[in-house]
mmCIF file of C-alpha atoms in Angstrom:
data_model
loop_
_atom_site.group_PDB
_atom_site.id
_atom_site.type_symbol
_atom_site.label_atom_id
_atom_site.label_comp_id
_atom_site.label_asym_id
_atom_site.label_seq_id
_atom_site.Cartn_x
_atom_site.Cartn_y
_atom_site.Cartn_z
ATOM 1 C CA ALA J 4 0.000 0.000 0.000
ATOM 2 C CA ARG J 5 1.098 3.549 -0.589
ATOM 3 C CA ASP J 6 2.077 5.658 2.417
ATOM 4 C CA GLY J 7 -1.129 7.657 2.157
ATOM 5 C CA THR J 8 -3.235 4.503 2.381
ATOM 6 C CA VAL J 9 -1.218 3.175 5.316
ATOM 7 C CA ASN J 10 -1.514 6.467 7.169
ATOM 8 C CA ALA J 11 -5.251 6.584 6.477
ATOM 9 C CA ASP J 12 -5.633 3.053 7.848
ATOM 10 C CA LYS J 13 -3.689 3.992 10.977
ATOM 11 C CA ALA J 14 -5.817 7.104 11.473
ATOM 12 C CA ALA J 15 -9.026 5.099 11.055
ATOM 13 C CA LEU J 16 -7.877 2.479 13.563
ATOM 14 C CA ARG J 17 -6.785 5.152 16.026
ATOM 15 C CA MET J 18 -10.136 6.876 15.679
ATOM 16 C CA GLY J 19 -12.021 3.617 16.121
ATOM 17 C CA ARG J 20 -10.159 2.851 19.331
ATOM 18 C CA ALA J 21 -10.728 6.378 20.608
ATOM 19 C CA VAL J 22 -14.480 6.216 19.994
ATOM 20 C CA HIS J 23 -14.707 2.766 21.559
ATOM 21 C CA THR J 24 -12.871 3.925 24.682
ATOM 22 C CA SER J 25 -14.758 7.202 24.983
ATOM 23 C CA ILE J 26 -18.106 5.378 24.969
ATOM 24 C CA LEU J 27 -17.303 2.428 27.205
ATOM 25 C CA GLU J 28 -14.427 3.694 29.357
ATOM 26 C CA PRO J 29 -14.678 7.491 29.678
ATOM 27 C CA ASP J 30 -12.330 7.629 32.683
ATOM 28 C CA ARG J 31 -9.687 5.682 30.794
ATOM 29 C CA PHE J 32 -10.213 7.869 27.744
ATOM 30 C CA ALA J 33 -9.248 10.953 29.742
ATOM 31 C CA LEU J 34 -6.072 9.237 30.950
ATOM 32 C CA GLU J 35 -4.922 7.512 27.780
ATOM 33 C CA TYR J 36 -5.685 10.104 25.110
ATOM 34 C CA ALA J 37 -4.241 13.588 24.638
ATOM 35 C CA VAL J 38 -5.487 16.264 22.269
ATOM 36 C CA TYR J 39 -3.106 18.486 20.309
ATOM 37 C CA THR J 40 -4.705 21.785 19.363
ATOM 38 C CA GLU J 41 -1.759 23.615 17.833
ATOM 39 C CA SER J 42 -0.563 23.695 14.230
ATOM 40 C CA LYS J 43 1.616 20.883 12.866
ATOM 41 C CA SER J 44 2.995 23.005 10.032
ATOM 42 C CA LYS J 45 6.605 22.585 8.941
ATOM 43 C CA GLY J 46 7.807 25.777 10.582
ATOM 44 C CA GLU J 47 10.605 25.310 13.085
ATOM 45 C CA GLY J 48 8.581 26.658 16.018
ATOM 46 C CA SER J 49 5.586 24.466 15.225
ATOM 47 C CA ARG J 50 7.801 21.445 14.751
ATOM 48 C CA LYS J 51 9.515 21.973 18.101
ATOM 49 C CA ALA J 52 6.180 22.452 19.872
ATOM 50 C CA TRP J 53 4.859 19.234 18.290
ATOM 51 C CA ASP J 54 7.982 17.268 19.215
ATOM 52 C CA ALA J 55 7.774 18.530 22.804
ATOM 53 C CA PHE J 56 4.107 17.575 23.044
ATOM 54 C CA LYS J 57 4.822 14.086 21.717
ATOM 55 C CA ALA J 58 7.610 13.629 24.229
ATOM 56 C CA ALA J 59 5.411 14.793 27.100
ATOM 57 C CA ASN J 60 2.655 12.372 26.045
ATOM 58 C CA ALA J 61 4.780 9.424 24.990
ATOM 59 C CA ASN J 62 2.528 6.953 26.820
ATOM 60 C CA ARG J 63 -0.737 8.377 25.482
ATOM 61 C CA THR J 64 -2.471 8.263 22.114
ATOM 62 C CA ILE J 65 -2.486 11.727 20.585
ATOM 63 C CA LEU J 66 -5.559 12.974 18.732
ATOM 64 C CA ASP J 67 -5.828 16.196 16.824
ATOM 65 C CA GLU J 68 -8.604 18.597 17.723
ATOM 66 C CA ALA J 69 -10.957 17.343 14.989
ATOM 67 C CA GLU J 70 -10.522 13.703 16.041
ATOM 68 C CA TYR J 71 -11.041 14.528 19.703
ATOM 69 C CA THR J 72 -14.172 16.560 18.995
ATOM 70 C CA LYS J 73 -15.580 13.813 16.797
ATOM 71 C CA ALA J 74 -14.922 11.091 19.379
ATOM 72 C CA LEU J 75 -16.796 13.064 22.024
ATOM 73 C CA ALA J 76 -19.641 13.846 19.628
ATOM 74 C CA ILE J 77 -20.095 10.141 18.843
ATOM 75 C CA ARG J 78 -19.910 9.274 22.544
ATOM 76 C CA ASN J 79 -22.543 11.880 23.381
ATOM 77 C CA ALA J 80 -24.802 10.661 20.586
ATOM 78 C CA VAL J 81 -24.694 7.104 21.900
ATOM 79 C CA ARG J 82 -25.260 8.221 25.468
ATOM 80 C CA ARG J 83 -28.291 10.272 24.370
ATOM 81 C CA ASN J 84 -29.907 7.133 22.988
ATOM 82 C CA PRO J 85 -32.199 6.060 25.887
ATOM 83 C CA LEU J 86 -31.849 2.325 25.269
ATOM 84 C CA ALA J 87 -28.080 2.486 24.781
ATOM 85 C CA ALA J 88 -27.722 4.614 27.913
ATOM 86 C CA ASP J 89 -29.791 2.112 29.893
ATOM 87 C CA LEU J 90 -27.699 -0.834 28.656
ATOM 88 C CA LEU J 91 -24.472 0.958 29.603
ATOM 89 C CA ALA J 92 -25.701 2.365 32.925
ATOM 90 C CA LYS J 93 -24.357 -0.570 34.940
ATOM 91 C CA GLY J 94 -21.755 -3.169 34.112
ATOM 92 C CA ASP J 95 -18.136 -3.653 33.139
ATOM 93 C CA SER J 96 -16.287 -3.016 29.900
ATOM 94 C CA GLU J 97 -13.776 -5.236 28.114
ATOM 95 C CA VAL J 98 -14.672 -8.349 30.098
ATOM 96 C CA THR J 99 -12.533 -11.366 29.202
ATOM 97 C CA ALA J 100 -14.062 -14.851 29.329
ATOM 98 C CA THR J 101 -12.129 -18.103 28.939
ATOM 99 C CA TRP J 102 -13.431 -21.647 28.777
ATOM 100 C CA THR J 103 -12.686 -25.066 27.287
ATOM 101 C CA HIS J 104 -14.634 -26.362 24.318
ATOM 102 C CA ARG J 105 -16.208 -29.573 25.544
ATOM 103 C CA SER J 106 -16.041 -31.467 22.276
ATOM 104 C CA THR J 107 -12.434 -30.769 21.282
ATOM 105 C CA GLY J 108 -10.814 -29.657 24.524
ATOM 106 C CA LEU J 109 -9.520 -26.523 22.802
ATOM 107 C CA PRO J 110 -9.198 -23.352 24.880
ATOM 108 C CA CYS J 111 -11.599 -20.574 23.901
ATOM 109 C CA LYS J 112 -11.551 -16.888 24.704
ATOM 110 C CA ALA J 113 -13.956 -13.986 24.240
ATOM 111 C CA ARG J 114 -13.735 -10.314 25.139
ATOM 112 C CA TYR J 115 -17.094 -8.678 25.651
ATOM 113 C CA ASP J 116 -17.316 -4.979 24.933
ATOM 114 C CA TRP J 117 -19.766 -4.652 27.832
ATOM 115 C CA LEU J 118 -21.310 -7.069 30.316
ATOM 116 C CA GLY J 119 -24.097 -5.765 32.500
ATOM 117 C CA PRO J 120 -27.404 -6.734 34.116
ATOM 118 C CA ARG J 121 -29.190 -6.329 30.785
ATOM 119 C CA GLY J 122 -26.858 -8.722 28.992
ATOM 120 C CA ILE J 123 -23.881 -8.568 26.625
ATOM 121 C CA VAL J 124 -23.289 -5.501 24.478
ATOM 122 C CA ALA J 125 -21.051 -5.597 21.416
ATOM 123 C CA ARG J 126 -20.320 -3.628 18.311
ATOM 124 C CA LEU J 127 -22.036 -4.905 15.211
ATOM 125 C CA GLY J 128 -19.917 -7.734 13.874
ATOM 126 C CA TYR J 129 -20.011 -11.174 12.350
ATOM 127 C CA SER J 130 -22.497 -13.787 13.488
ATOM 128 C CA VAL J 131 -19.598 -16.126 14.312
ATOM 129 C CA GLN J 132 -18.272 -13.553 16.770
ATOM 130 C CA PHE J 133 -21.718 -13.164 18.302
ATOM 131 C CA GLY J 134 -21.994 -16.937 18.582
ATOM 132 C CA ILE J 135 -18.657 -17.293 20.352
ATOM 133 C CA TYR J 136 -19.527 -14.488 22.786
ATOM 134 C CA ALA J 137 -22.902 -15.995 23.592
ATOM 135 C CA GLU J 138 -21.552 -19.534 23.961
ATOM 136 C CA GLY J 139 -18.740 -18.393 26.203
ATOM 137 C CA HIS J 140 -21.126 -16.772 28.654
ATOM 138 C CA ARG J 141 -23.480 -19.753 28.504
ATOM 139 C CA GLU J 142 -20.642 -22.217 29.115
ATOM 140 C CA ILE J 143 -19.251 -20.275 32.065
ATOM 141 C CA THR J 144 -22.480 -19.260 33.808
ATOM 142 C CA GLY J 145 -24.830 -22.026 32.736
ATOM 143 C CA HIS J 146 -27.440 -19.690 31.277
ATOM 144 C CA ALA J 147 -28.009 -17.475 28.260
ATOM 145 C CA VAL J 148 -28.374 -13.703 28.427
ATOM 146 C CA PRO J 149 -29.811 -11.140 26.009
ATOM 147 C CA PHE J 150 -27.366 -9.971 23.381
ATOM 148 C CA TRP J 151 -27.256 -6.420 22.042
ATOM 149 C CA ALA J 152 -25.303 -4.504 19.409
ATOM 150 C CA ILE J 153 -24.920 -0.725 19.468
ATOM 151 C CA VAL J 154 -24.250 0.897 16.106
ATOM 152 C CA VAL J 155 -23.525 4.586 15.504
ATOM 153 C CA GLU J 156 -22.829 6.603 12.370
ATOM 154 C CA SER J 157 -19.274 7.814 11.895
ATOM 155 C CA SER J 158 -20.388 11.162 10.453
ATOM 156 C CA PRO J 159 -22.936 13.776 11.574
ATOM 157 C CA PRO J 160 -25.580 13.565 12.868
ATOM 158 C CA PHE J 161 -24.043 10.408 14.445
ATOM 159 C CA ASP J 162 -27.374 8.624 14.594
ATOM 160 C CA SER J 163 -27.261 5.516 16.796
ATOM 161 C CA VAL J 164 -29.377 2.399 16.959
ATOM 162 C CA VAL J 165 -29.527 -0.604 19.295
ATOM 163 C CA TYR J 166 -30.070 -4.026 17.776
ATOM 164 C CA SER J 167 -31.435 -6.960 19.717
ATOM 165 C CA VAL J 168 -29.462 -9.955 18.456
ATOM 166 C CA PRO J 169 -31.761 -12.995 18.137
ATOM 167 C CA ALA J 170 -30.779 -16.368 19.544
ATOM 168 C CA SER J 171 -31.125 -17.849 16.061
ATOM 169 C CA LEU J 172 -28.211 -15.679 14.898
ATOM 170 C CA THR J 173 -25.922 -16.447 17.844
ATOM 171 C CA ASP J 174 -26.770 -20.161 17.580
ATOM 172 C CA SER J 175 -25.980 -20.297 13.856
ATOM 173 C CA GLY J 176 -22.769 -18.374 14.464
ATOM 174 C CA TRP J 177 -21.720 -20.818 17.157
ATOM 175 C CA ARG J 178 -22.398 -23.776 14.854
ATOM 176 C CA VAL J 179 -19.957 -22.291 12.347
ATOM 177 C CA ALA J 180 -17.413 -21.669 15.112
ATOM 178 C CA TRP J 181 -17.868 -25.241 16.367
ATOM 179 C CA GLY J 182 -17.069 -26.559 12.889
ATOM 180 C CA LEU J 183 -13.933 -24.443 12.766
ATOM 181 C CA LEU J 184 -12.845 -25.702 16.181
ATOM 182 C CA ASP J 185 -13.389 -29.283 15.030
ATOM 183 C CA ARG J 186 -11.188 -28.569 12.024
ATOM 184 C CA VAL J 187 -8.421 -27.093 14.170
ATOM 185 C CA ALA J 188 -8.565 -30.120 16.466
ATOM 186 C CA GLU J 189 -8.321 -32.447 13.468
ATOM 187 C CA CYS J 190 -5.349 -30.528 12.075
ATOM 188 C CA ARG J 191 -3.576 -30.713 15.425
ATOM 189 C CA ARG J 192 -4.279 -34.412 15.747
ATOM 190 C CA ASP J 193 -2.975 -35.235 12.258
ATOM 191 C CA ASP J 194 -0.296 -32.521 12.250
ATOM 192 C CA ARG J 195 -1.556 -31.519 8.825
ATOM 193 C CA TRP J 196 -2.600 -27.966 8.013
ATOM 194 C CA PRO J 197 -4.168 -27.701 4.540
ATOM 195 C CA GLY J 198 -4.729 -24.324 2.928
ATOM 196 C CA VAL J 199 -8.029 -22.837 1.863
ATOM 197 C CA ALA J 200 -8.539 -25.314 -0.981
ATOM 198 C CA GLY J 201 -7.248 -28.370 0.839
ATOM 199 C CA ASP J 202 -6.457 -31.086 -1.704
ATOM 200 C CA ALA J 203 -8.987 -29.869 -4.250
ATOM 201 C CA ALA J 204 -8.203 -28.032 -7.475
ATOM 202 C CA LEU J 205 -10.081 -24.769 -7.865
ATOM 203 C CA GLU J 206 -11.592 -23.738 -11.169
ATOM 204 C CA LEU J 207 -10.102 -20.556 -12.577
ATOM 205 C CA THR J 208 -12.864 -18.202 -13.672
#
């Protein structure tokens, strides 16, 4: 990728992490992120000021003023959503769950964005991810909980919506994950790791 593309990807990832932290861990956001409001022009004075700021915040992620303002705007939009605010009123963020898959004995791990009295909250993702999250909680606690996904626009007006994830989706996702775990167990047992096509020839189209 060209430098511009790489830098854009890094900026997008940095922004995604900032938004995620500002919504779910506002106290941590204030500690781990710094905002630079001055010019980054190539003038010697600006360059020295920027270098000094970077040195003073070496252990923090630095956002420019536009990124910082946007992160807070997205956070505020989510928090203004009554259902999202209710889901995030009580609970813990970034909860790690570990368990052993009964069928294969493989270790499994999930990291919930939010776990509270109302259930598990996650960003909108793949059904397989939802299935693993739901199964992990069910395996550890012995019961299922409601599953929610909070989605927010990345540009104004930053509209947000809460999705109730049906059990049919988490169950189908877990069935796919189970099949993948079975395949990993088989590969470990036979010490054979085929690629995407396995032994089959693919038709070139």
